């Protein structure tokens, strides 16, 4: 294979639905999965004379997305008509932004620290959907999606390789989810990717002709399609041929890439400013307020957790996998007064329980405050780590205070010397042989004897104290 001689060059165009309740230029619902054409009106059906009115919330979310991706947000941008014919685009044009987009020059930071430049972010409306599998021999049109607000996020061709494309998409999605601007659900089409790819010899500076693979519906399909298309580019270059700039479609079932039937590469959209919409003007104070209200992003959170709580990078990764898990963890730390212990409980018991029940952390029955209180009990020696797990199991369906549960269920740790000595005496009487050997110098029997005491005490004895008392007796 000659592919090793070549370097893969990728630039991604990502379309993301903004999670507004209503559409970008009318008040129809954006909800997904409703009966076809239920959520339509004269504006999004493109009836003659209907006028678009811009949805403030869409502007807000687009602004937050751009700021979260560290873009420069412009105080003035322009909505333009992008003219093309498509059955699911009844207006004959899409309202988008062209030469004056909302924002430019941002970045997405990959886990290895490399940053990929974002060229631009612009706002636009989504088109409807052509449904090919509802009526045999016919295509149906569903306009529920027509007018759903989108941002298009365009990267520079700085991505090298399919794995890096995947890393870029995951990092981008993480930021958008944290900023709370989109569900980023590829299944529901709220995050869609067009991948541009070309191949050049390692060491070359100039880019070669690219092709664009449209409508990729999963991150793994993006990676697969890029590999297949890249291999084709390499083979064409090796054979002395020329790549034609065109739009391609990926067949996920066959794992093949083929040219799209439509000849969309004559990019003559005849953009012009939409006369129905004034320029979008954002006050500096508006932009500043949104910048100030952004949450802390995962990479910053990860670093802070490791620094402030002394937890491992692996635990920090798990705890920042979603904003909600991180928030829960932080509330737990606040109540427990111990970051490391809180990290162990959340990454261990809590996530295991969520896995088992399929619940989300937002719906988790045990609040962070109550978990924190339980962890504090362990720290104070009031309950043992083992007993605390039993208490937590009960807390799932019992709203009582953790200390009250432990007391009621006999799970308080016993640290009282008199009681502990009494149990040790009983163990001595029941296991005279082990007792004698321990006294005779077989130190390893201490663990066995502690085990007997734990069992006798129904696991309520404080094992640290039992060890101390046994060690004293052994002297
Ligand atoms: P268009 O408007 O025709 O889609 P753009 O300039 O917006 O063209 O580029 C679209 C995408 O293609 C961008 O993400 C960009 O990074 C990527 N791109 C441009 N040139 C190349 C190339 N030679 N190889 C790979 N990707 C490229
Ligand atoms: Mg483009
Ligand atoms: Zn509408």
XYZ file of C-alpha atoms and ligand atoms in Angstrom:
504
model
C 0.000 0.000 0.000
C 1.112 3.483 -0.786
C -1.199 5.278 1.619
C 1.675 5.699 4.089
C 3.240 8.214 1.739
C 0.229 10.451 2.154
C -1.118 12.575 4.927
C -4.871 12.878 5.470
C -6.134 16.475 5.568
C -9.604 17.024 7.012
C -11.875 20.011 7.573
C -15.275 19.436 9.177
C -18.568 21.278 8.812
C -20.822 20.476 11.750
C -24.507 21.406 11.857
C -25.948 21.612 15.336
C -29.597 22.141 16.289
C -29.996 24.776 18.979
C -32.303 23.645 21.740
C -34.947 26.307 21.497
C -38.579 25.406 22.123
C -39.692 27.120 18.928
C -38.284 27.563 15.435
C -35.886 30.280 14.365
C -38.307 32.450 12.346
C -41.757 31.358 13.584
C -43.359 30.028 16.748
C -43.834 26.414 15.669
C -42.534 23.748 18.019
C -39.123 22.198 17.381
C -40.040 18.968 19.150
C -38.713 15.842 17.465
C -40.794 12.852 16.431
C -44.222 14.486 16.130
C -46.678 13.537 13.370
C -45.363 14.705 9.968
C -46.117 18.366 9.226
C -47.843 18.858 12.579
C -45.463 21.664 13.538
C -45.868 24.022 10.613
C -47.305 27.453 9.836
C -47.317 29.881 6.900
C -43.717 30.920 7.649
C -42.094 27.500 7.743
C -44.372 26.195 4.983
C -43.115 29.115 2.867
C -46.559 30.427 2.000
C -46.289 33.605 -0.077
C -46.161 36.810 1.937
C -45.321 35.199 5.277
C -42.592 37.079 7.126
C -39.800 35.679 9.330
C -39.326 37.025 12.859
C -36.022 36.140 14.517
C -36.192 34.049 17.721
C -34.146 35.739 20.490
C -33.452 32.469 22.227
C -31.813 31.059 19.081
C -29.532 34.090 18.962
C -28.694 33.609 22.613
C -27.780 29.939 22.183
C -25.773 30.613 19.019
C -23.884 33.365 20.833
C -23.152 31.038 23.744
C -21.969 28.304 21.382
C -19.618 30.734 19.655
C -18.261 32.074 22.940
C -17.857 28.586 24.377
C -15.711 27.796 21.334
C -13.657 30.922 21.993
C -14.770 32.691 18.812
C -14.896 36.407 18.183
C -18.610 37.217 18.118
C -19.467 40.122 15.841
C -21.710 42.944 16.910
C -23.232 42.931 13.464
C -23.990 39.973 11.218
C -26.241 39.554 8.213
C -28.860 36.961 7.294
C -28.583 36.000 3.654
C -30.639 33.950 1.244
C -28.884 30.861 -0.059
C -30.827 29.963 -3.181
C -31.256 26.383 -4.274
C -34.037 24.070 -5.254
C -34.862 21.085 -3.111
C -38.231 19.396 -2.583
C -37.914 19.818 1.197
C -37.019 23.508 0.854
C -40.303 25.084 -0.296
C -39.063 28.680 -0.184
C -36.435 27.894 -2.815
C -33.837 29.390 -0.510
C -32.462 28.797 2.951
C -31.953 31.703 5.327
C -28.338 31.484 6.396
C -25.391 33.785 6.967
C -22.667 34.183 4.396
C -20.063 36.928 4.165
C -20.983 38.399 7.553
C -21.344 35.423 9.908
C -22.120 35.586 13.611
C -18.620 34.602 14.711
C -15.149 33.651 13.516
C -11.790 32.286 14.673
C -12.454 29.966 17.582
C -10.888 26.704 18.593
C -11.523 23.209 19.803
C -8.882 21.797 22.153
C -8.209 18.083 21.748
C -7.307 15.790 24.679
C -3.640 15.844 23.609
C -3.668 19.645 23.952
C -3.619 20.401 20.226
C -6.105 23.082 19.184
C -8.032 22.970 15.900
C -9.033 26.373 14.562
C -12.692 27.085 13.921
C -13.030 29.215 10.840
C -16.543 30.463 11.420
C -19.861 29.868 13.096
C -23.012 31.068 11.438
C -26.724 30.771 12.142
C -29.200 29.282 9.712
C -32.519 27.484 9.475
C -32.802 23.767 8.857
C -34.642 22.419 5.809
C -37.495 19.899 5.904
C -37.016 16.191 5.423
C -37.637 14.034 2.379
C -39.038 10.720 3.568
C -38.286 7.917 1.126
C -39.496 4.915 3.083
C -43.085 5.810 3.949
C -44.906 5.266 0.648
C -43.575 2.739 -1.863
C -42.510 4.504 -5.032
C -43.079 7.984 -3.629
C -41.138 10.485 -1.613
C -43.027 12.288 1.148
C -42.095 15.682 2.576
C -42.124 16.415 6.305
C -41.663 20.093 7.125
C -41.535 19.768 10.909
C -37.780 20.326 10.717
C -38.120 23.286 8.370
C -36.995 26.335 10.343
C -35.367 24.546 13.254
C -32.443 26.786 14.300
C -28.923 25.634 13.544
C -25.409 26.791 13.912
C -22.915 25.600 11.338
C -19.427 25.238 12.780
C -16.698 25.125 10.133
C -13.156 24.043 10.973
C -9.934 24.905 9.204
C -8.375 21.970 7.327
C -6.095 21.359 10.311
C -7.322 17.917 11.286
C -4.887 15.113 10.432
C -6.305 11.651 10.253
C -9.609 9.991 11.000
C -8.876 9.411 14.692
C -8.201 13.105 15.141
C -11.470 13.893 13.351
C -13.229 11.698 15.909
C -11.384 13.405 18.764
C -12.363 16.826 17.378
C -16.023 15.852 17.183
C -16.096 14.426 20.694
C -14.370 17.506 22.123
C -16.715 19.802 20.195
C -19.784 17.926 21.400
C -18.526 18.031 24.983
C -18.230 21.825 24.868
C -21.662 22.261 23.273
C -23.260 19.984 25.862
C -21.593 21.843 28.713
C -22.689 25.164 27.254
C -26.182 23.648 27.172
C -26.924 24.889 23.658
C -27.818 21.610 21.975
C -28.713 17.982 22.696
C -26.097 16.981 20.117
C -28.024 13.789 19.392
C -26.829 12.192 16.182
C -29.731 9.722 16.266
C -32.235 12.577 16.165
C -30.168 14.512 13.654
C -29.412 17.392 16.006
C -25.705 17.057 15.210
C -24.738 16.330 11.589
C -21.341 16.232 10.018
C -20.035 16.933 6.516
C -16.419 15.833 6.199
C -14.001 17.366 3.703
C -10.934 15.320 2.959
C -7.855 15.398 0.765
C -4.516 13.594 0.633
C -1.081 15.144 0.235
C 2.441 13.784 0.418
C 3.988 14.014 3.885
C 6.046 17.186 4.038
C 4.076 18.967 1.315
C 2.696 22.360 2.224
C 0.100 22.800 -0.477
C -3.305 21.194 -0.104
C -4.729 19.075 -2.874
C -8.277 18.930 -4.178
C -10.820 17.839 -1.579
C -14.069 15.970 -1.691
C -16.904 16.408 0.765
C -18.718 13.478 2.335
C -22.236 14.559 3.292
C -24.669 13.596 6.010
C -22.590 11.338 8.208
C -24.756 10.143 11.064
C -22.299 8.834 13.629
C -18.788 9.644 14.733
C -17.623 6.157 13.834
C -19.114 6.566 10.355
C -17.185 9.821 9.991
C -13.977 7.960 10.776
C -14.801 5.026 8.502
C -15.880 7.232 5.598
C -12.723 9.333 5.899
C -10.515 6.231 5.718
C -12.314 4.873 2.667
C -12.300 8.183 0.826
C -8.687 8.907 1.785
C -7.604 5.532 0.390
C -9.380 6.380 -2.860
C -7.576 9.739 -3.049
C -4.211 8.042 -2.478
C -4.868 5.486 -5.195
C -5.938 8.167 -7.683
C -2.846 10.277 -6.925
C -0.570 7.242 -7.239
C -2.077 6.407 -10.606
C -1.361 9.949 -11.763
C -5.053 10.811 -11.880
C -6.880 13.861 -10.597
C -9.429 14.078 -7.819
C -12.580 15.863 -8.889
C -13.989 18.215 -6.282
C -17.420 16.806 -5.588
C -19.920 15.767 -2.995
C -19.864 12.156 -1.904
C -22.231 9.900 0.026
C -21.158 7.202 2.464
C -22.951 3.868 2.432
C -22.488 2.673 6.012
C -23.811 -0.829 5.239
C -21.364 -1.458 2.422
C -18.599 0.745 3.796
C -18.257 2.514 0.448
C -18.219 6.119 -0.723
C -19.871 7.167 -3.993
C -20.476 10.466 -5.750
C -23.834 12.054 -4.878
C -26.225 11.965 -7.804
C -27.071 15.614 -7.429
C -24.556 17.955 -9.002
C -24.269 20.336 -6.070
C -20.726 21.404 -6.724
C -21.682 24.387 -8.854
C -21.811 26.537 -5.785
C -23.812 29.264 -7.337
C -26.232 29.987 -4.565
C -26.548 33.674 -5.456
C -26.371 34.727 -1.854
C -27.818 38.135 -1.058
C -28.925 39.818 2.198
C -32.439 38.760 3.109
C -34.612 41.858 2.663
C -37.106 40.530 5.233
C -34.585 40.518 8.086
C -32.609 43.437 9.473
C -28.928 42.952 10.317
C -28.439 41.062 13.560
C -26.984 43.584 15.996
C -25.616 42.450 19.370
C -24.680 44.975 22.033
C -21.160 44.551 23.495
C -22.788 44.246 26.929
C -24.958 41.372 25.678
C -21.922 39.501 24.372
C -19.991 40.201 27.576
C -22.846 38.993 29.777
C -23.069 35.708 27.876
C -19.329 35.255 28.060
C -19.438 35.793 31.827
C -22.279 33.323 32.297
C -20.571 30.389 30.580
C -19.878 27.402 32.793
C -16.423 26.083 33.454
C -15.525 23.705 30.617
C -14.455 20.084 31.006
C -10.736 20.540 30.390
C -10.546 23.305 33.008
C -12.656 21.230 35.384
C -10.450 18.179 34.978
C -7.353 20.206 35.800
C -9.008 21.804 38.829
C -10.264 18.475 40.232
C -6.791 16.980 40.049
C -5.181 20.057 41.581
C -7.683 20.794 44.350
C -8.841 17.318 45.319
C -5.731 15.291 44.545
C -7.702 12.804 42.461
C -6.309 10.828 39.524
C -6.584 11.929 35.904
C -8.719 8.856 35.227
C -11.194 9.771 37.980
C -11.223 13.387 36.801
C -12.130 12.159 33.303
C -15.030 10.122 34.624
C -16.276 12.960 36.823
C -16.296 15.479 33.985
C -17.919 13.204 31.420
C -21.020 15.323 31.779
C -21.755 18.604 33.429
C -24.357 17.008 35.684
C -21.980 14.349 37.035
C -19.375 17.035 37.760
C -21.950 19.206 39.532
C -23.105 16.236 41.612
C -19.523 15.423 42.535
C -18.814 19.000 43.604
C -21.926 19.150 45.786
C -20.884 15.844 47.328
C -17.425 17.206 48.111
C -18.965 20.266 49.725
C -21.087 18.115 52.021
C -18.458 15.458 52.708
C -15.477 17.733 53.228
C -13.283 15.204 51.430
C -12.659 15.340 47.680
C -10.856 12.053 47.363
C -13.475 10.070 49.250
C -16.245 11.819 47.304
C -14.499 10.890 44.026
C -14.301 7.238 45.116
C -17.981 7.111 46.026
C -19.235 8.900 42.919
C -17.049 7.028 40.410
C -17.717 3.768 42.252
C -21.050 3.276 43.999
C -23.027 6.067 42.349
C -22.085 5.391 38.727
C -22.506 1.655 39.274
C -26.013 2.261 40.590
C -26.824 4.472 37.605
C -25.484 1.827 35.240
C -27.593 -0.813 36.870
C -30.842 1.135 36.880
C -30.286 3.117 33.675
C -31.192 6.286 35.600
C -29.485 9.609 34.998
C -27.635 11.473 37.723
C -30.322 14.183 37.628
C -32.839 11.549 38.679
C -30.594 9.747 41.122
C -32.529 9.027 44.315
C -29.684 9.965 46.649
C -28.902 13.674 46.579
C -25.301 14.862 46.684
C -25.951 16.435 50.075
C -27.075 13.103 51.557
C -24.224 11.154 49.988
C -21.828 13.773 51.352
C -23.345 13.372 54.822
C -22.834 9.608 54.604
C -19.197 10.041 53.555
C -18.669 12.381 56.506
C -19.980 9.648 58.825
C -17.347 7.268 57.463
C -14.654 9.880 57.974
C -15.704 10.416 61.577
C -15.662 6.679 62.197
C -19.401 6.606 62.932
C -20.003 3.939 60.287
C -17.491 1.687 58.557
C -16.910 1.878 54.793
C -18.630 -1.474 54.374
C -21.625 -0.529 56.501
C -21.870 2.763 54.612
C -22.499 0.810 51.407
C -25.396 -0.956 53.074
C -26.712 2.404 54.306
C -26.443 3.795 50.761
C -28.454 0.871 49.398
C -31.190 1.749 51.878
C -30.989 5.461 51.026
C -32.138 4.686 47.476
C -35.648 4.116 48.779
C -35.550 5.666 52.237
C -35.364 9.432 52.610
C -34.255 9.296 56.265
C -30.999 10.847 57.392
C -28.011 8.481 56.845
C -27.107 8.555 60.529
C -30.678 7.674 61.480
C -30.693 4.773 59.008
C -27.381 3.463 60.345
C -28.651 3.678 63.950
C -31.986 2.047 63.164
C -30.407 -0.794 61.172
C -27.669 -1.437 63.748
C -24.930 -0.281 61.398
C -23.230 2.222 63.654
C -19.613 1.385 64.111
C -18.714 0.293 67.605
C -15.531 1.920 68.854
C -16.226 1.518 72.541
C -13.325 -0.370 74.188
C -15.442 -2.267 76.695
C -17.729 -3.692 73.999
C -14.787 -4.480 71.705
C -12.882 -6.254 74.530
C -15.984 -8.305 75.311
C -16.185 -9.472 71.678
C -12.475 -10.250 71.644
C -12.885 -12.325 74.815
C -15.695 -14.303 73.209
C -13.589 -14.912 70.098
C -10.769 -16.084 72.369
C -13.059 -18.552 74.076
C -14.422 -19.889 70.784
C -11.057 -20.135 69.001
C -8.526 -21.013 71.724
C -6.093 -22.559 69.243
C -5.770 -19.416 67.087
C -5.609 -17.275 70.209
C -2.752 -19.294 71.628
C -0.780 -19.324 68.392
C -1.213 -15.563 68.077
C 0.087 -15.077 71.606
C 2.915 -17.460 70.737
C 4.124 -15.024 68.074
C 2.250 -15.957 64.881
C 1.568 -12.347 63.918
C -0.326 -13.195 60.756
C -3.126 -14.664 62.860
C -4.064 -11.136 63.911
C -5.961 -10.683 60.660
C -7.843 -13.931 61.193
C -8.850 -12.889 64.692
C -9.980 -9.451 63.499
C -12.124 -11.287 60.975
C -13.771 -13.321 63.751
C -14.481 -10.162 65.750
C -15.949 -8.413 62.695
C -18.202 -11.375 62.062
C -19.293 -11.607 65.675
C -20.062 -7.879 65.781
C -22.152 -8.144 62.638
C -19.454 -6.043 60.946
C -20.116 -3.134 63.298
C -16.780 -3.226 65.147
C -14.273 -0.542 64.233
C -11.552 -2.694 62.626
C -8.815 -0.169 63.379
C -9.566 -0.310 67.096
C -9.909 -4.091 67.100
C -6.450 -4.291 65.566
C -5.058 -1.974 68.229
C -6.592 -3.964 71.073
C -5.377 -7.267 69.623
C -1.890 -5.905 69.149
C -1.870 -4.819 72.809
C -2.969 -8.270 73.905
C -0.256 -9.894 71.768
C 2.563 -8.009 73.480
P -17.381 25.502 0.802
O -18.030 26.806 1.146
O -17.289 25.234 -0.630
O -17.970 24.357 1.565
P -15.232 26.131 2.577
O -14.087 27.030 2.280
O -16.293 26.613 3.479
O -15.860 25.648 1.220
O -14.608 24.819 3.172
C -15.386 23.811 3.644
C -14.547 22.890 4.477
O -13.572 22.251 3.699
C -13.802 23.558 5.623
O -14.039 22.799 6.807
C -12.352 23.457 5.227
O -11.508 23.278 6.346
C -12.341 22.212 4.373
N -11.274 22.204 3.375
C -10.935 23.191 2.543
N -9.916 22.798 1.735
C -9.612 21.521 2.072
C -8.656 20.554 1.589
N -7.832 20.803 0.599
N -8.651 19.345 2.198
C -9.500 19.057 3.182
N -10.409 19.907 3.655
C -10.480 21.127 3.121
Mg -19.401 24.653 3.205
Zn -43.770 27.648 11.529
